PDB file of C-alpha atoms and ligand atoms in Angstrom:
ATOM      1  CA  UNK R  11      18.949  61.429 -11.113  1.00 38.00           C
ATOM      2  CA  UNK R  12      17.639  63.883  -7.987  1.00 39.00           C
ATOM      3  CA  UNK R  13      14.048  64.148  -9.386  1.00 42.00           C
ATOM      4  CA  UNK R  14      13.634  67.978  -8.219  1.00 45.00           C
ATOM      5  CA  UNK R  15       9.669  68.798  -6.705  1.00 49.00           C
ATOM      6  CA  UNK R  16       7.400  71.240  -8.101  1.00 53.00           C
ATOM      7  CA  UNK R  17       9.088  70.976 -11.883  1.00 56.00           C
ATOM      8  CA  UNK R  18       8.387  69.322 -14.615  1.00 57.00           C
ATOM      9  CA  UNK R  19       9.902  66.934 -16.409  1.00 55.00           C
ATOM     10  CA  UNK R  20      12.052  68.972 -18.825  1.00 53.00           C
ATOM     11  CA  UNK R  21      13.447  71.544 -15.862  1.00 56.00           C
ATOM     12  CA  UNK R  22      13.838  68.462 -13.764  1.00 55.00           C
ATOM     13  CA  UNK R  23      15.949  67.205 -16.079  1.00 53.00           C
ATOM     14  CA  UNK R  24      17.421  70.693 -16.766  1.00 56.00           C
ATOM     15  CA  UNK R  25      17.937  71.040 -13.063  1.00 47.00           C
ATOM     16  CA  UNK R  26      20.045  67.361 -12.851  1.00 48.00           C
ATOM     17  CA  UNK R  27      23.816  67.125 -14.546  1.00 55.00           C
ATOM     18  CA  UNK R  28      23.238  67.436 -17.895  1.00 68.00           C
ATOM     19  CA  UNK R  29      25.376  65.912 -20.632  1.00 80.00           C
ATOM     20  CA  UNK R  30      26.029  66.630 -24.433  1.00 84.00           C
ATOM     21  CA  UNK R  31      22.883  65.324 -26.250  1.00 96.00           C
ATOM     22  CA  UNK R  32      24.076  63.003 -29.386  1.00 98.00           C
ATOM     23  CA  UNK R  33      22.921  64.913 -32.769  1.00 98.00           C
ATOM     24  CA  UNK R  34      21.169  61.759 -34.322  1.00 98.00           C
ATOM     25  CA  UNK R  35      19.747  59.513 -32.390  1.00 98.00           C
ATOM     26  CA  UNK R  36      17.965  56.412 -34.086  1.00 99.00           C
ATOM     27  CA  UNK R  37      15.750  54.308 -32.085  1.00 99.00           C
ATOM     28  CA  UNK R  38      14.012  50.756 -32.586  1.00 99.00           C
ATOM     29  CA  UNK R  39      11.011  50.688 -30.693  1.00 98.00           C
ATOM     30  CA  UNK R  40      11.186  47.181 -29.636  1.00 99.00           C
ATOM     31  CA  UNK R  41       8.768  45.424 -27.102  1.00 98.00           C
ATOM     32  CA  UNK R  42       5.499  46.834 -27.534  1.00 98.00           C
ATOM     33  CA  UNK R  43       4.062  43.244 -27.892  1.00 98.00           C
ATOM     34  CA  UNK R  44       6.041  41.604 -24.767  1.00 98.00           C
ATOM     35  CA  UNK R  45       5.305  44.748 -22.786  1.00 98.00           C
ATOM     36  CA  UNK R  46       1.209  43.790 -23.396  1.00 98.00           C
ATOM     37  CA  UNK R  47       1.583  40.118 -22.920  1.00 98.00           C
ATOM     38  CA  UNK R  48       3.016  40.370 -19.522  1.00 98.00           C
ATOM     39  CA  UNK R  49       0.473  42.377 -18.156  1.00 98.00           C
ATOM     40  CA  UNK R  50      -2.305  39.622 -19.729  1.00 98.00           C
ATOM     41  CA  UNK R  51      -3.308  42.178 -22.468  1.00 98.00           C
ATOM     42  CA  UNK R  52      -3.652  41.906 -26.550  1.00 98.00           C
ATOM     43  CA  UNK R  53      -0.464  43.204 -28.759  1.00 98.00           C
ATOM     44  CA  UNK R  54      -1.916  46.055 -29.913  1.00 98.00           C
ATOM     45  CA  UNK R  55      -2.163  47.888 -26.282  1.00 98.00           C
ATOM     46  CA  UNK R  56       0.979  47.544 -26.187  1.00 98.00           C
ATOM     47  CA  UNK R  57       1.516  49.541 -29.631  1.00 98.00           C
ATOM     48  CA  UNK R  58      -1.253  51.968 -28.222  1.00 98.00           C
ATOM     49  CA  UNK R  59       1.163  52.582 -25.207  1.00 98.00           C
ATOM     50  CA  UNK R  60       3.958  52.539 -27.433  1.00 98.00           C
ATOM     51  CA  UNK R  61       2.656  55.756 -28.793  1.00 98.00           C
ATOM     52  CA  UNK R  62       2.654  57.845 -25.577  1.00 98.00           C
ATOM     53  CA  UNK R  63       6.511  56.470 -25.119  1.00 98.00           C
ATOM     54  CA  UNK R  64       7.130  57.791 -29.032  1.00 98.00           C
ATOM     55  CA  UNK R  65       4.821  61.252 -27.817  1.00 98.00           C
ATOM     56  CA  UNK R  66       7.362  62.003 -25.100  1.00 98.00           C
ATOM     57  CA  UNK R  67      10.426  60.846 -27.036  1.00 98.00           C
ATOM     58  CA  UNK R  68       9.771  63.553 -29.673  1.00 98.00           C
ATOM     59  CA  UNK R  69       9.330  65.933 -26.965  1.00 98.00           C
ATOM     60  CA  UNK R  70      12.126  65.521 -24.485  1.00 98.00           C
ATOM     61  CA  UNK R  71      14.406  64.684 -27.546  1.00 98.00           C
ATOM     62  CA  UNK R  72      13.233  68.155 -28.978  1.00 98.00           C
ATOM     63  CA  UNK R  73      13.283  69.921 -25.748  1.00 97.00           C
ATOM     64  CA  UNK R  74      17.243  68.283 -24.937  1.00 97.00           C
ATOM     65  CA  UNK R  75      18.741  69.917 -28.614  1.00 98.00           C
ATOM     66  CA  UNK R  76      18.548  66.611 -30.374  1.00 98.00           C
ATOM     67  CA  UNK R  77      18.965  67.675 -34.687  1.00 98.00           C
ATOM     68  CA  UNK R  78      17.746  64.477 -35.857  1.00 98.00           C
ATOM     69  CA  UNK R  79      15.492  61.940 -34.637  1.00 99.00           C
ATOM     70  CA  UNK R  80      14.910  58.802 -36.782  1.00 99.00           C
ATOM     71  CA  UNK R  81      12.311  56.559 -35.418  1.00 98.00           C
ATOM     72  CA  UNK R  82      11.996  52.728 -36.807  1.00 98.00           C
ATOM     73  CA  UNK R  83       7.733  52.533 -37.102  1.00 98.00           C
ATOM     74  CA  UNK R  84       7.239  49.740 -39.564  1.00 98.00           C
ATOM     75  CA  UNK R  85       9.780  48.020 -41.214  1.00 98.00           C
ATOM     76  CA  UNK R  86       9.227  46.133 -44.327  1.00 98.00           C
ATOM     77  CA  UNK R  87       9.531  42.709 -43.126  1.00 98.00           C
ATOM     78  CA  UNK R  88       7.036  43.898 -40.507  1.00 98.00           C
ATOM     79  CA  UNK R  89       4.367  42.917 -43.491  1.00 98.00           C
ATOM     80  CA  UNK R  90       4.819  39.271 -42.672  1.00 98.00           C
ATOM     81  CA  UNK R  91       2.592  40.141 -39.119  1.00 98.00           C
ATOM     82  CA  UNK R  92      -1.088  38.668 -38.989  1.00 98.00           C
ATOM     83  CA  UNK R  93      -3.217  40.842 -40.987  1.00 98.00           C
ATOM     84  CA  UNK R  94      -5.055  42.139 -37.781  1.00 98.00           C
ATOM     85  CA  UNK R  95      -1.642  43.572 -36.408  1.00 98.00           C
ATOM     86  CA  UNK R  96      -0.451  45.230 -39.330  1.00 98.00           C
ATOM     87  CA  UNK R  97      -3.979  46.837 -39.809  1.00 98.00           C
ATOM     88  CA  UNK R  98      -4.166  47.806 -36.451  1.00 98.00           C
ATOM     89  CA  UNK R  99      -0.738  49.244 -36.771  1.00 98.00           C
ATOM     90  CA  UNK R 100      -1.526  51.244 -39.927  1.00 98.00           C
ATOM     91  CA  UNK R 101      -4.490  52.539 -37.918  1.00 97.00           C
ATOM     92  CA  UNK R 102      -2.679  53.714 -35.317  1.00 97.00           C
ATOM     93  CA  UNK R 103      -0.125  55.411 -37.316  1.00 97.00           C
ATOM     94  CA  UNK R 104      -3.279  57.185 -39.449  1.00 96.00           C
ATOM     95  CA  UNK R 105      -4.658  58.223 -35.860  1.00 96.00           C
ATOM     96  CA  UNK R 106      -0.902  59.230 -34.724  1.00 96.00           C
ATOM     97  CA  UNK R 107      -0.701  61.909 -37.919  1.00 95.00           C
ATOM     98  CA  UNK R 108      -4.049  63.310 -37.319  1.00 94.00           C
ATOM     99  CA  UNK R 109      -4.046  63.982 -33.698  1.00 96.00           C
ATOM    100  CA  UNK R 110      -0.461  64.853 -33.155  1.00 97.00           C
ATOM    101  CA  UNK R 111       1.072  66.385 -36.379  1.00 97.00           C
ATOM    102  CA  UNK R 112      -0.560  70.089 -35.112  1.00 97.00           C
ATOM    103  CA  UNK R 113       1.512  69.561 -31.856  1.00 97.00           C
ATOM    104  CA  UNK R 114       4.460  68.594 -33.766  1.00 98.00           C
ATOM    105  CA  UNK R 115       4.578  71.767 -35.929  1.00 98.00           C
ATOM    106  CA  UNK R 116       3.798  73.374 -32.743  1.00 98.00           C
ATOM    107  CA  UNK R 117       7.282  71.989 -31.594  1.00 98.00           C
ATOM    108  CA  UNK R 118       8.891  73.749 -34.331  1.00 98.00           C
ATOM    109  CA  UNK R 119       9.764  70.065 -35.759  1.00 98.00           C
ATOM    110  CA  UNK R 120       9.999  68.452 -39.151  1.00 98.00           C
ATOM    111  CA  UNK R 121       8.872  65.909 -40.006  1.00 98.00           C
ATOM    112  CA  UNK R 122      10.035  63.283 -42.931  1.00 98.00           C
ATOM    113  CA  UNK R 123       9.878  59.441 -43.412  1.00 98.00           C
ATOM    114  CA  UNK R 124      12.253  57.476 -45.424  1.00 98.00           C
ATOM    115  CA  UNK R 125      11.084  53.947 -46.660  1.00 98.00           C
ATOM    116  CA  UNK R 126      10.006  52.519 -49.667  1.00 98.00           C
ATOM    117  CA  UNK R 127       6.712  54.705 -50.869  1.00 98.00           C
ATOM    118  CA  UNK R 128       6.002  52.647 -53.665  1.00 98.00           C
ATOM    119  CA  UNK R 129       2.839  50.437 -53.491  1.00 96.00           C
ATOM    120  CA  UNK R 130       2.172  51.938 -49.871  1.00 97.00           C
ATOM    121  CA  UNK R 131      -1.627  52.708 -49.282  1.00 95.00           C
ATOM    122  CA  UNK R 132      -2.641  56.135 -51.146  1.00 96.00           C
ATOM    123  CA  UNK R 133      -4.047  57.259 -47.938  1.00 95.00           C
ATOM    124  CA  UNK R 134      -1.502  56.806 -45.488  1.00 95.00           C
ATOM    125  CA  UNK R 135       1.306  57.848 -47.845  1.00 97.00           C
ATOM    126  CA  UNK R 136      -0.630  60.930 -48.059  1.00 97.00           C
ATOM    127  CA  UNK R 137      -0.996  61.979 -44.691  1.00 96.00           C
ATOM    128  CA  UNK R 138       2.340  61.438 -44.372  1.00 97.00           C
ATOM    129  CA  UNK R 139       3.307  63.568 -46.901  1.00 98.00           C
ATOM    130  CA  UNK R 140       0.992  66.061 -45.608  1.00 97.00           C
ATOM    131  CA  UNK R 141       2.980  66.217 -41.877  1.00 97.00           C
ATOM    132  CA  UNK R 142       6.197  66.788 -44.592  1.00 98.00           C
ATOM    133  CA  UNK R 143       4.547  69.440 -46.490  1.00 98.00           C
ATOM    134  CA  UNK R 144       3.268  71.460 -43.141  1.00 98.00           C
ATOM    135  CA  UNK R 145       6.533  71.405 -41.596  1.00 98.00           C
ATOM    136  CA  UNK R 146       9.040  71.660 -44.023  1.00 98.00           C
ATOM    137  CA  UNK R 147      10.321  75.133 -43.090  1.00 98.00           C
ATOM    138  CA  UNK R 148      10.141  74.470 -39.449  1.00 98.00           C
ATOM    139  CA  UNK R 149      13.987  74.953 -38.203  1.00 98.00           C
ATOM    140  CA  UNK R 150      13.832  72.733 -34.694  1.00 98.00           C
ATOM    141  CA  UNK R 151      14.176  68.909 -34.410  1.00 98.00           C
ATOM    142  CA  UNK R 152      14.361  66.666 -37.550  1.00 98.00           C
ATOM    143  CA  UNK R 153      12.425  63.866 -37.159  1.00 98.00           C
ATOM    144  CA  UNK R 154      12.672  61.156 -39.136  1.00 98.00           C
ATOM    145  CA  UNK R 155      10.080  58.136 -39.716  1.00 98.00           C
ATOM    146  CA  UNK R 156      11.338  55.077 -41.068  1.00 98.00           C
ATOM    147  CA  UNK R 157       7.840  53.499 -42.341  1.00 98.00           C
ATOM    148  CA  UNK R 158       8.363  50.518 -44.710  1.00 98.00           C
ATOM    149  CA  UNK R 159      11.826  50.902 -44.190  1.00 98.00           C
ATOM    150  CA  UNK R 160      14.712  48.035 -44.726  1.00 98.00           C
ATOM    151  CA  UNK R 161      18.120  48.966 -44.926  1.00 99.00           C
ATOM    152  CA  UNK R 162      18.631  46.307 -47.551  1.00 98.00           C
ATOM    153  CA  UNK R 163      15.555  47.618 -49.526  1.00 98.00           C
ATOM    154  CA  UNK R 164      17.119  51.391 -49.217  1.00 98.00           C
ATOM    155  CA  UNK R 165      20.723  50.020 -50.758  1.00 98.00           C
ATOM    156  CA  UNK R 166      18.939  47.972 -53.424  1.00 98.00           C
ATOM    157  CA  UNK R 167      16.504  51.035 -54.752  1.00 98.00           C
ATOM    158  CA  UNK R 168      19.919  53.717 -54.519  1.00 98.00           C
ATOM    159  CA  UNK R 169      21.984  51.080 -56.316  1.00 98.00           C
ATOM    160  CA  UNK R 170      19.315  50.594 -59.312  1.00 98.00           C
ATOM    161  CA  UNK R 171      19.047  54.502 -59.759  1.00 98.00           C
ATOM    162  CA  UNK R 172      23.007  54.712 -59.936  1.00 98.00           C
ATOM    163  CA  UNK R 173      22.802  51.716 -62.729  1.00 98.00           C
ATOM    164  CA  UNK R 174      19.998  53.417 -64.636  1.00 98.00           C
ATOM    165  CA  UNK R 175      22.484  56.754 -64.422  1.00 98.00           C
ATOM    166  CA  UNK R 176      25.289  54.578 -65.764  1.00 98.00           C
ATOM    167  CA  UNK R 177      22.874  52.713 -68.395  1.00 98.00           C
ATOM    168  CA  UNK R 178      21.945  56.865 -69.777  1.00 98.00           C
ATOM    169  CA  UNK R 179      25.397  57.130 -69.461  1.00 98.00           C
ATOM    170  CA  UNK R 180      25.203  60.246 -66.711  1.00 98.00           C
ATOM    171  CA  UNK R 181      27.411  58.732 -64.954  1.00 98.00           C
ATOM    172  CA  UNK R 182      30.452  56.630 -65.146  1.00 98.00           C
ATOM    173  CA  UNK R 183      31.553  53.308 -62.619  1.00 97.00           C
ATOM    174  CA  UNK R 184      34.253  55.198 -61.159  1.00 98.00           C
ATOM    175  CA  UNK R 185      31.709  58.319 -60.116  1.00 98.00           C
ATOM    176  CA  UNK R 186      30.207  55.194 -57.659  1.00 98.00           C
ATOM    177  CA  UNK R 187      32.134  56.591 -55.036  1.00 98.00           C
ATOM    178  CA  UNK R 188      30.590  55.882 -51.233  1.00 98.00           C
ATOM    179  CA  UNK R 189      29.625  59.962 -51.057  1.00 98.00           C
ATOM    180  CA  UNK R 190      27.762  59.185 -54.269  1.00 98.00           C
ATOM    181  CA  UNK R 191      25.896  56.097 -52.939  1.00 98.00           C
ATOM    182  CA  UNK R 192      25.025  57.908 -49.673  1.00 98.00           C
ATOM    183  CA  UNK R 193      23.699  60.913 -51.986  1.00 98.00           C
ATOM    184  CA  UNK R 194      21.319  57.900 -53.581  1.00 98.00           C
ATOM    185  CA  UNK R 195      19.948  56.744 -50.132  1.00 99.00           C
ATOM    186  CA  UNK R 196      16.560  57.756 -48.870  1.00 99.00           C
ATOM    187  CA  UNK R 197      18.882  59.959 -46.073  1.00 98.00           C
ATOM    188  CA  UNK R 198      20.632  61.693 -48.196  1.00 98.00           C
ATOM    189  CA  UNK R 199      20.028  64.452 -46.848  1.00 98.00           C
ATOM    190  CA  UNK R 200      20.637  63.202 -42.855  1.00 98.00           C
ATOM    191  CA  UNK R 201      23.810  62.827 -40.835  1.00 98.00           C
ATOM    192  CA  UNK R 202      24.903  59.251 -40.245  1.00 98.00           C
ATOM    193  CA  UNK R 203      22.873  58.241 -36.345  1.00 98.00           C
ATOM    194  CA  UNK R 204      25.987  59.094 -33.951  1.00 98.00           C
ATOM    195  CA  UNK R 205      23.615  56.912 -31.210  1.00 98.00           C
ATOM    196  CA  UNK R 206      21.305  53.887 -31.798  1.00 99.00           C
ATOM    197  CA  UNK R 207      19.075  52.497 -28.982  1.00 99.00           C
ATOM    198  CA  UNK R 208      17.565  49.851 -29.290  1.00 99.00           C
ATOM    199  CA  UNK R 209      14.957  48.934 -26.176  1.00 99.00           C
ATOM    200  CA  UNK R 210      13.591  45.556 -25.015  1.00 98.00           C
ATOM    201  CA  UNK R 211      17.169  44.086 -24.534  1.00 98.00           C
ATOM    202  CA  UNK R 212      17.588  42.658 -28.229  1.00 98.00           C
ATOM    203  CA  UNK R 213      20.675  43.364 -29.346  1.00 98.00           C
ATOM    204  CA  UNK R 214      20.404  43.489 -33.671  1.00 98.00           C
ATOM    205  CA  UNK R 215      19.661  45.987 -36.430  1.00 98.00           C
ATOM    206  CA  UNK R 216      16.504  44.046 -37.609  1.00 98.00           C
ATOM    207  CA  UNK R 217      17.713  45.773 -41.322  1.00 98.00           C
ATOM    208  CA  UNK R 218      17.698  49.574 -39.879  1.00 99.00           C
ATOM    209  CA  UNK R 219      19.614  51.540 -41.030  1.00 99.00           C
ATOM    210  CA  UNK R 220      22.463  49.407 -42.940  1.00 98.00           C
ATOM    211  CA  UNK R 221      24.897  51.700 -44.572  1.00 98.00           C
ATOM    212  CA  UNK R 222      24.673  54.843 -42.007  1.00 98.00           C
ATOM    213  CA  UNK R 223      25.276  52.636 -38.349  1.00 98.00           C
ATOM    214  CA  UNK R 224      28.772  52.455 -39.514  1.00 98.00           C
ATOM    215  CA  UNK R 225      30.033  54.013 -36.731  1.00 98.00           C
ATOM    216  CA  UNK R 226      26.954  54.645 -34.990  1.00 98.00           C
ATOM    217  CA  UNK R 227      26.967  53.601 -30.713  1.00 98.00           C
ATOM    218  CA  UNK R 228      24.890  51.312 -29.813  1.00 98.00           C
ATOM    219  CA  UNK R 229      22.837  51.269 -26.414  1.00 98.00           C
ATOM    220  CA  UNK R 230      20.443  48.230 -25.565  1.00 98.00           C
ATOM    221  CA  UNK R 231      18.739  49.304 -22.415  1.00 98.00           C
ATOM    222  CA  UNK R 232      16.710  46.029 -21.121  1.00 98.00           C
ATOM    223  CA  UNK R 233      12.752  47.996 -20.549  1.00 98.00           C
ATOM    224  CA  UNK R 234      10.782  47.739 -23.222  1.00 98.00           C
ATOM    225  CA  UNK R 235       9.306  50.621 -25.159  1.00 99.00           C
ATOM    226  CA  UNK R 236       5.997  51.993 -23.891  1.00 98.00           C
ATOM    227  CA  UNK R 237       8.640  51.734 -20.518  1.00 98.00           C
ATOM    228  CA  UNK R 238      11.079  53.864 -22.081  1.00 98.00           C
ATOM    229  CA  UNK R 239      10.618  57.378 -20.379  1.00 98.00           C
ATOM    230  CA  UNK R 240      12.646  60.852 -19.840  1.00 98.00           C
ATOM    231  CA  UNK R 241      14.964  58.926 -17.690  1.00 98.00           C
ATOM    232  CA  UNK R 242      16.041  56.093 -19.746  1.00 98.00           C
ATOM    233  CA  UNK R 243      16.828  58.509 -22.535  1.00 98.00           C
ATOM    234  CA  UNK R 244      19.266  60.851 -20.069  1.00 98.00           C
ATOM    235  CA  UNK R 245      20.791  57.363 -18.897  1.00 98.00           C
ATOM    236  CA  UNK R 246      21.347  56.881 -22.563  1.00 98.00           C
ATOM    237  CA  UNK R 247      22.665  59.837 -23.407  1.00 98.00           C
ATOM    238  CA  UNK R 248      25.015  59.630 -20.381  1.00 97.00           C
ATOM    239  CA  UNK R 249      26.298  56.184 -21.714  1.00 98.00           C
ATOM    240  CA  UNK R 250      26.886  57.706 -24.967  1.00 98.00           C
ATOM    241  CA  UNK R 251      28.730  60.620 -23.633  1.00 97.00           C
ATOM    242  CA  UNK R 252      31.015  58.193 -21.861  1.00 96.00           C
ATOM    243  CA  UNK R 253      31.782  56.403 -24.802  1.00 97.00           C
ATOM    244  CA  UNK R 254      35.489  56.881 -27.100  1.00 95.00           C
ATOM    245  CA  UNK R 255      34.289  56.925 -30.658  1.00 96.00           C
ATOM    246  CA  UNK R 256      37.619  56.533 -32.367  1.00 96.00           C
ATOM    247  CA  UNK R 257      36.517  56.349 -36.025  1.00 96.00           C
ATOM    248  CA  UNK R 258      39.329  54.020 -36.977  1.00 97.00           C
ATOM    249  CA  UNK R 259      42.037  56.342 -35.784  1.00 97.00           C
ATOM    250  CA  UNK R 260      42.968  57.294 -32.018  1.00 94.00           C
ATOM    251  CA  UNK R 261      41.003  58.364 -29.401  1.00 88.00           C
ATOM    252  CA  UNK R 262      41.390  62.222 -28.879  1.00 76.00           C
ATOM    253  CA  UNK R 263      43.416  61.887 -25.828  1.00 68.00           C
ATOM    254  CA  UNK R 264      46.238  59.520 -27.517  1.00 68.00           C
ATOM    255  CA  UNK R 265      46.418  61.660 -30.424  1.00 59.00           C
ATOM    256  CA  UNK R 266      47.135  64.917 -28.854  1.00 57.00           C
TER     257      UNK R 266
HETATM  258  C1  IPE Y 408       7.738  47.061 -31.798  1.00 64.11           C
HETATM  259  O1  IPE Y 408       7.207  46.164 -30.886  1.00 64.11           O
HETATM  260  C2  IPE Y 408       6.705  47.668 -32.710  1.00 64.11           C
HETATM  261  C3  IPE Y 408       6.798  47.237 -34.110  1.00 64.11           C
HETATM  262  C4  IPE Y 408       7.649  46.391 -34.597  1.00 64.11           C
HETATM  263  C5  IPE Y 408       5.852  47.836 -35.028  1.00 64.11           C
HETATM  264  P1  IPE Y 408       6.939  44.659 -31.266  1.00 64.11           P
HETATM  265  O2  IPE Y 408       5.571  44.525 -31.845  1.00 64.11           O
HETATM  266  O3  IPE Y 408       8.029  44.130 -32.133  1.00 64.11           O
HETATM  267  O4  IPE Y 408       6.987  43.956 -29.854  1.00 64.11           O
HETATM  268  P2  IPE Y 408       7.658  42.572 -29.502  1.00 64.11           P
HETATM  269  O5  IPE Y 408       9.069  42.642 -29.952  1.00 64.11           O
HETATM  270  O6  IPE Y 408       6.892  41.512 -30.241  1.00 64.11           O
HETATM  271  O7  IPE Y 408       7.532  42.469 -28.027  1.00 64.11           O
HETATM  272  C1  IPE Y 409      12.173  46.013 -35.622  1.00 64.11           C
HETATM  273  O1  IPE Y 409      11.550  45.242 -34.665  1.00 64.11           O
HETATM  274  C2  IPE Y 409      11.188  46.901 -36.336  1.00 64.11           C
HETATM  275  C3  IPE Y 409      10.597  47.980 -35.541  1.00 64.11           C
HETATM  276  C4  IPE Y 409      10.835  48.252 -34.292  1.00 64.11           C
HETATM  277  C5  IPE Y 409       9.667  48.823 -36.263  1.00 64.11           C
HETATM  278  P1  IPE Y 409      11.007  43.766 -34.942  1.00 64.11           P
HETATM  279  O2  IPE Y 409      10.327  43.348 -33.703  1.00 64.11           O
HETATM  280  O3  IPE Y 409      10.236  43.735 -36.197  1.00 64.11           O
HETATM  281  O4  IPE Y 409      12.374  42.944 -35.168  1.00 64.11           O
HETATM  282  P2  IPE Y 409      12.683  41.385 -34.998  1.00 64.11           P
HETATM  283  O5  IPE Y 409      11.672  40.642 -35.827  1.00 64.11           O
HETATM  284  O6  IPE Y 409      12.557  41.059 -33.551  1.00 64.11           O
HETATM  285  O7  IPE Y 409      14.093  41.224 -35.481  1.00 64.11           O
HETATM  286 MG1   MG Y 410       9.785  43.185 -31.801  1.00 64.11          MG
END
């Protein structure tokens, strides 16, 4: 990309090619931890620079026309860290809600999480649902925060609500249809991610997202995420408008 003087980073980007922007993207912020290590610091700098990369990845996703932004924060196997890690984390996210949610709203974007909220700190859940409350009637960018979120955990709380349905007998085994299972998940609400990147060049779900990456694209660039910048997102939007997404059936170009 011709980086253009005098611009900044949004017109820069507005003044290179520009290609479709994916409606839902879905990211796993992978690499905070290796990012540190190689420069000789502690873990958690790495988180705290992972949240300037997550700053400018609302923004520029906002600014590009992106609908839905889901963001993998804390996943619930992410528990099994060293205490110190997982409260450092928790502090940062407390930290990341009271200095940035203003902004945010600013942005015209709304905010929700999906997770498990049951047994989550009062405080935390809270502020989160606080960032939910302020911008629920904003109309820009969806973004989404996957906090204590498994994909397994997310199927296994839907499918005990559709048995407890069938137990009162308000529903019947044949109405457990996939629409009605998707209606049961914590994204019921959200279109499936049509792009998942994934940074630090691991190439697995780590339990994100399950049911809805069935025919998501994946994208593994190799930096790692306080690394992952304006330009790394327009590369991976330019992969992923390069890409044939068939669905099962035949490419566009066959069919017609
Ligand atoms: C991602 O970075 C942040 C969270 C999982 C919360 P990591 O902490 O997993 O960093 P690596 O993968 O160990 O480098
Ligand atoms: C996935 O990354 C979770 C988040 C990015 C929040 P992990 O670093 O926890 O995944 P694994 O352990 O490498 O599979
Ligand atoms: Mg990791």
């Amino acid at each position: 990309m011709t980086v253009t003087a005098g611009l900044n980073v949004s017109e820069q980007v507005s003044a290179a090619e520009r290609v479709d922007v994916p409606r839902h993207v879905a990211v796993i912020m992978d690499g905070n931890g290796r990012w540190a290590v190689k420069r000789g610091l502690p873990r958690t700098e790495g988180h705290r620079a992972g949240v300037t990369s997550l700053r400018r990845t609302v923004r520029h996703c906002s600014d590009r026309g992106v609908q839905f932004l889901t963001l993998f924060s804390f996943s619930s196997e992410n528990w099994n860290r060293p205490a110190a890690e997982v409260g450092f984390l928790m502090g940062l996210l407390e930290r990341f809600v009271r200095r940035d949610l203003a902004e945010i709203h600013r942005q015209n974007v709304r905010v929700t999480m999906i997770g498990e909220r049951e047994g989550l700190d009062k405080r935390i859940l809270g502020l989160i649902e606080e960032g939910e409350a302020l911008t629920c009637d904003n109309t820009g960018m969806t973004l989404v925060v996957a906090f204590n979120y498994g994909g397994r955990n997310e199927i296994a709380r839907a499918i005990r609500r559709i048995a407890g349905e069938v137990e009162a007998g308000r529903l019947k085994a044949e109405d457990v249809t996939e629409a009605r299972i998707a209606q049961y998940l914590d994204t019921a609400t959200l279109p499936d991610p049509d792009l998942i990147i994934r940074t630090s060049g691991e190439q697995r779900l780590s339990n994100f997202l399950l049911w809805q990456a069935a025919y998501a694209e994946f994208y593994f660039p190799d930096v790692h995420w306080p690394d992952f910048d304006e330009c790394a997102l327009e590369q991976a939007f330019a992969a992923y408008a390069a890409r044939d997404r068939r669905f099962g059936g035949l490419s566009a170009k066959v069919a017609r």
